[in-house]
Amino acid sequence: MPVPSARHHLVGGGIASLAAAVFLIRDAGVPGDTITIYEELDRPGGSLDGRTVGEDSYFTRGGRMFEPNFICTRDLLETIPMPGHEERNLWQDIEYFNLAVPGTSKCRLLRDGQKADMSLGLSAQDVFELNRLMLTSEAHLQGHTIGQHFSRGFFDSNFWIMWSTMFSFQPWHSAMEMRRYMRRFIHLLPGMAEIRGILRTRYNQYDSIVAPIVRWLRARGVRIETGRRVTDLRIDPVAGGREAKELMLDGAPPVTVGTEDRVYLTLGSMTDASTQGSNDTAPPVPGAAGGAWALWRRLAARHRDLGNPDVFSRDPAQTTWSSFTATMTSPAFFEYMEGLTGNWAGTGGLVTLAESGWMLSVVMFHQPHFVKQDPGHLVMWGFGLRGDRDGDHVRKPMWECTGDEVLAELIGQLRLTGTPKTALAEARVVTSRMPYITSQFMPRDRGDRPRVRPEGAKNFALMGQFVELPLDTVFTVEYSVRSARVAVHEMTGKAAPPPPVVREDRDPAVLLRAARALYGG
Ligand code: FAD
C-alpha cells in the first residue's frame, strides 16, 4: 500500500505529468490530494496547446497525429470520460471521429500551386541507403547525422519531402532517431503519401485531451499550481543511493521532500521559450530558455548521469521552426483548397508546397477545431520547416515575418486570386516561433538522455521527451506517456510497467509491403 502521508510532486504540467498523475491514482492507489503538479505557464498541457486569442482568433502551435500503436496513450485515454458524453472515453472518441471523418490525402504535395505527383521517387541507391540505416545498430550511429547516411539526391526525393515535413526531420538531425522512426512506423510506409493509418483527435489536443484529463484529476483532488516555476531540486547522497530532499520554487518557499515522498521531473521542453506574433508583429526573438532547460542544466551540472541538455538545446538555429494559425470568416479559401486537393477539410492532413523556400505545409482542419469556436469562424494551420530561409514572395526568413507576411507568401505560393485570396488575406493570424521544437532530434551519444530512474534514485524519477526509452520515438505524445508509465512503475512498485513497443518491424508481411512501397510497387 502507498504510504498515506507521502506526497507526490510532479514538475511540469505537460502530458507526461498529467499521465503520471492519472497512473498514480488509477494504478498505484495514490490519493489525488497528495499530488501536486507545478507548471510555470498559465495553464497545463505544455506542448499540447490550443486556445482562443481575443474574440476573433484561435491558436495552436500544431496538430498532433496519433496511430493505433500508441498503446500507452490509448491506455491513458481509455481511462478518461469525454466531457459532455460521459458514456464514451477519450480514445473511443478518437476512434468514432476517425470513422466519421476518415482521412486519406488525395493531394500531399503541391508544385506551381497545383496537385503534384505523389510517388515516393526513390532511386535504387536511396532504397539501399534506407535499408542500410535500418540495419545499422544504434551503437554504430552515436553522434551521426542523417546527412552522413544518404547521398544528396535523396534529399530532393518526394519521399524526403513527405517524410521530413510529416515528422520534422532535417538532414543535420540524428540518424539514430531516423532509424527508430523507420522501424517504429514501417507499417505506415505503404500509405505514407496518403497519410493513411493516422488517427486525429476531434478538436485541437488541448480541448480533446488536456482539458478532460485536467477535469478528471481535479475531481480527484490533484492540485495544479500554474505560474509556478521549479528552479532546482536538491538531491543528497544517502545510504545505498540518492534522495531528493528539497524542491526550490520561484517566488515561494522551498518544499521539503521526505524519504517517502516522490518527485517526478519533466526534463526539457520542445515548446520552451516559444514566442507569438500577430497579423502585424513578428514573434519576438526568443529570450533565454525557460524553466525546463534551466532546471535540467542545473541538475546535470551536479549529477553526471542526468544527461546532457546542451546536446539538444545549444543551437536553436538547428532546432527552430515556425507555425501559424489563421482564422477566417469567409469560406472561400477553404472551398478553394477543397477543390484543389479533392479533400474535404479534415480528411486530407498535411499539404506541402514542395518548392517553397520555407518548405510550407498547411492543414485544413475539420471544423470546428476548438470547442468554443464561433460557428462563423474557420480555422487552418500551417508551418514552415525551413523558417530560416527567405520566402519566394516575401524575401525574408519566415520566423522574422509578421502574420500578414506569412499569409502573403502563402497567397503567392498558391497563386490565389479573387475571393479565396481575399478570404486568406483578411484572416486573423497568430504566428509562433519555437526555438526548441526539434531539439529531441539533435544527434546524440549514449548517455545524453538519462534513464527514467537514474542509478540509486530512491525517490525521484525523470520523464518526457529527453529520457531514454529503448525503441520508442521522440516527438510523440506516446513517448512522454510511456515515460510517465515507466516512472510510476519504478517509483511505486505498484503500477504495471508499460506494454512493450509494438514491433511491426519484425512482421515479414509488413516488411514486404514496406519494401514494395519503397521500390514504387
Ligand atoms: P511538454 O509538453 O513540453 O510539457 C512540459 C511542461 O513542463 C511545459 O508546460 C513546461 O512549461 C513545464 N515545465 C518544465 N520544466 C518546468 C519547471 N522547471 N517548472 C515549472 N514548469 C516546468 N506528438 C505526436 O504524437 N504526434 C504529432 O503529430 C505531434 N506533432 C506536434 C506538433 C507540434 C507543433 C508540437 C509542439 C508537438 C507535437 N508533438 C506531436 C509532440 C507532443 O506534443 C509532445 O511530445 C508532448 O506533448 C510532450 O509532452 P511533455 O509533457 O513531455 O512535455
Coordinates of C-alpha atoms in Angstrom, one line a residue, residues 296-502:
W296 CA 17.8 20.3 -16.4
R297 CA 21.1 22.2 -16.8
R298 CA 21.4 22.9 -13.1
L299 CA 20.8 19.2 -12.2
A300 CA 23.0 17.8 -15.0
A301 CA 25.9 20.1 -13.8
R302 CA 25.8 18.4 -10.4
H303 CA 24.9 14.8 -11.4
R304 CA 26.8 13.5 -14.4
D305 CA 24.3 10.7 -15.1
L306 CA 21.3 13.1 -15.5
G307 CA 22.1 13.6 -19.2
N308 CA 23.4 16.3 -21.4
P309 CA 20.9 19.1 -22.1
D310 CA 23.3 21.1 -24.1
V311 CA 23.4 18.5 -26.8
F312 CA 19.8 19.2 -27.5
S313 CA 19.4 22.9 -26.7
R314 CA 22.7 24.5 -27.6
D315 CA 21.8 25.6 -31.2
P316 CA 18.3 27.0 -31.7
A317 CA 19.2 27.7 -35.4
Q318 CA 19.1 24.0 -35.9
T319 CA 16.0 23.2 -33.8
T320 CA 13.6 26.0 -34.6
W321 CA 10.5 26.1 -36.8
S322 CA 7.6 28.5 -37.1
S323 CA 3.9 27.8 -37.3
F324 CA 0.7 29.9 -37.8
T325 CA -3.0 29.6 -37.1
A326 CA -5.3 31.5 -39.4
T327 CA -9.0 32.3 -38.6
M328 CA -11.3 33.2 -41.4
T329 CA -14.9 34.4 -41.6
S330 CA -15.4 33.7 -45.3
P331 CA -15.4 30.1 -46.5
A332 CA -13.9 31.0 -49.9
F333 CA -10.3 29.8 -49.1
F334 CA -11.5 26.6 -47.5
E335 CA -13.6 25.9 -50.6
Y336 CA -10.7 26.7 -52.9
M337 CA -8.5 24.2 -51.0
E338 CA -11.2 21.5 -51.1
G339 CA -11.5 21.9 -54.8
L340 CA -7.7 21.9 -55.4
T341 CA -6.9 18.9 -53.2
G342 CA -10.1 16.8 -53.5
N343 CA -10.3 16.5 -49.8
W344 CA -13.0 17.9 -47.5
A345 CA -11.5 19.9 -44.7
G346 CA -10.3 17.5 -42.0
T347 CA -9.9 14.5 -44.3
G348 CA -6.6 15.3 -46.0
G349 CA -4.0 16.3 -43.5
L350 CA -0.7 17.9 -44.3
V351 CA -0.4 19.5 -47.8
T352 CA 3.2 20.6 -48.5
L353 CA 4.2 23.3 -51.0
A354 CA 7.1 21.3 -52.2
E355 CA 9.0 24.1 -53.9
S356 CA 8.6 26.8 -51.3
G357 CA 11.7 28.2 -49.7
W358 CA 10.2 28.0 -46.3
M359 CA 9.0 24.4 -47.0
L360 CA 5.5 25.5 -46.1
S361 CA 2.8 23.0 -45.2
V362 CA -0.8 23.6 -44.4
V363 CA -3.6 21.6 -42.7
M364 CA -7.3 22.4 -43.3
F365 CA -8.7 21.3 -40.0
H366 CA -12.1 19.6 -39.7
Q367 CA -14.4 22.4 -38.3
P368 CA -14.9 23.3 -35.6
H369 CA -11.4 22.7 -34.3
F370 CA -11.9 24.4 -31.0
V371 CA -14.7 23.5 -28.5
K372 CA -15.6 27.2 -28.1
Q373 CA -15.2 28.1 -31.8
D374 CA -17.7 30.5 -33.2
P375 CA -19.8 28.8 -35.9
G376 CA -18.9 31.7 -38.3
H377 CA -15.2 31.0 -38.0
L378 CA -13.0 28.6 -39.9
V379 CA -9.5 27.8 -38.6
M380 CA -6.5 26.4 -40.5
W381 CA -2.9 25.8 -39.5
G382 CA 0.5 25.8 -41.3
F383 CA 4.2 25.6 -40.6
G384 CA 7.5 26.2 -42.3
L385 CA 10.1 23.6 -41.7
R386 CA 12.7 26.0 -43.1
G387 CA 11.8 29.2 -41.4
D388 CA 15.4 30.2 -41.5
R389 CA 15.3 30.7 -45.3
D390 CA 13.9 33.5 -47.4
G391 CA 10.4 33.1 -48.8
D392 CA 9.9 33.2 -52.6
H393 CA 7.4 36.1 -52.4
V394 CA 8.4 37.6 -49.1
R395 CA 12.2 37.9 -49.1
K396 CA 13.0 37.2 -45.5
P397 CA 13.1 34.3 -43.1
M398 CA 9.7 33.1 -42.0
W399 CA 10.5 33.4 -38.3
E400 CA 11.1 37.2 -38.8
C401 CA 7.7 37.7 -40.6
T402 CA 4.5 39.2 -39.4
G403 CA 1.4 37.1 -39.8
D404 CA 0.3 39.2 -42.8
E405 CA 3.7 38.5 -44.5
V406 CA 3.2 34.8 -43.8
L407 CA -0.2 35.0 -45.5
A408 CA 1.2 36.9 -48.4
E409 CA 3.8 34.2 -49.0
L410 CA 1.1 31.5 -48.9
I411 CA -1.1 33.5 -51.3
G412 CA 1.9 33.8 -53.7
Q413 CA 2.7 30.1 -53.4
L414 CA -0.9 29.1 -54.1
R415 CA -1.3 31.7 -56.9
L416 CA -4.5 32.8 -55.3
T417 CA -6.8 35.4 -56.8
G418 CA -10.3 36.6 -56.2
T419 CA -12.4 35.6 -53.2
P420 CA -10.0 32.8 -51.9
K421 CA -7.2 35.4 -51.9
T422 CA -9.4 37.9 -50.1
A423 CA -10.5 35.4 -47.5
L424 CA -6.9 34.4 -46.7
A425 CA -5.6 38.0 -46.8
E426 CA -8.2 39.1 -44.3
A427 CA -7.6 36.2 -41.9
R428 CA -6.7 36.9 -38.3
V429 CA -3.4 35.1 -37.7
V430 CA -1.3 34.1 -34.8
T431 CA 2.3 33.0 -35.5
S432 CA 4.6 31.1 -33.3
R433 CA 8.4 30.7 -33.3
M434 CA 9.6 27.7 -31.4
P435 CA 13.3 27.6 -30.8
Y436 CA 13.5 24.0 -29.4
I437 CA 10.8 22.2 -31.4
T438 CA 13.2 19.7 -32.9
S439 CA 15.7 19.6 -30.1
Q440 CA 14.9 15.9 -29.4
F441 CA 16.3 15.1 -32.9
M442 CA 19.8 16.6 -32.4
P443 CA 22.5 14.0 -32.9
R444 CA 23.3 12.3 -29.5
D445 CA 25.5 9.8 -27.9
R446 CA 24.6 7.1 -25.4
G447 CA 24.1 8.8 -22.0
D448 CA 23.0 12.1 -23.4
R449 CA 19.5 11.0 -22.4
P450 CA 19.2 9.9 -18.8
R451 CA 17.4 6.9 -17.5
V452 CA 13.8 7.4 -16.1
R453 CA 15.1 6.2 -12.8
P454 CA 18.7 7.2 -12.5
E455 CA 21.1 4.9 -10.7
G456 CA 20.4 4.9 -7.0
A457 CA 17.5 7.3 -7.2
K458 CA 15.3 6.4 -4.2
N459 CA 12.5 8.9 -4.5
F460 CA 12.8 10.7 -7.8
A461 CA 12.3 9.9 -11.5
L462 CA 12.6 11.7 -14.8
M463 CA 10.1 11.9 -17.6
G464 CA 9.3 13.4 -21.0
Q465 CA 11.0 13.7 -24.4
F466 CA 14.6 13.6 -23.2
V467 CA 14.8 10.4 -21.1
E468 CA 15.9 7.2 -22.8
L469 CA 13.2 4.7 -23.7
P470 CA 14.7 2.0 -25.9
L471 CA 12.9 1.5 -29.3
D472 CA 10.4 4.3 -28.9
T473 CA 10.4 7.5 -30.9
V474 CA 10.5 11.1 -29.6
F475 CA 8.4 14.0 -30.9
T476 CA 5.4 11.9 -29.9
V477 CA 2.8 12.1 -27.2
E478 CA 3.3 8.3 -26.8
Y479 CA 6.9 8.8 -25.7
S480 CA 6.0 11.1 -22.9
V481 CA 3.1 9.0 -21.7
R482 CA 5.3 5.9 -21.8
S483 CA 8.0 7.7 -19.8
A484 CA 5.3 8.5 -17.2
R485 CA 4.2 4.9 -17.0
V486 CA 7.8 3.7 -16.5
A487 CA 8.3 6.4 -13.8
V488 CA 5.2 5.5 -11.9
H489 CA 6.0 1.8 -12.1
E490 CA 9.6 2.3 -10.9
M491 CA 8.7 4.7 -8.1
T492 CA 5.7 3.0 -6.6
G493 CA 6.3 -0.7 -7.4
K494 CA 2.5 -0.9 -7.7
A495 CA 1.6 0.1 -11.3
A496 CA 2.5 -2.4 -14.0
P497 CA 5.3 -1.5 -16.4
P498 CA 4.1 -0.3 -19.9
P499 CA 3.4 -2.9 -22.6
P500 CA 6.4 -3.3 -24.9
V501 CA 6.7 -1.1 -28.0
V502 CA 4.9 -2.9 -30.9

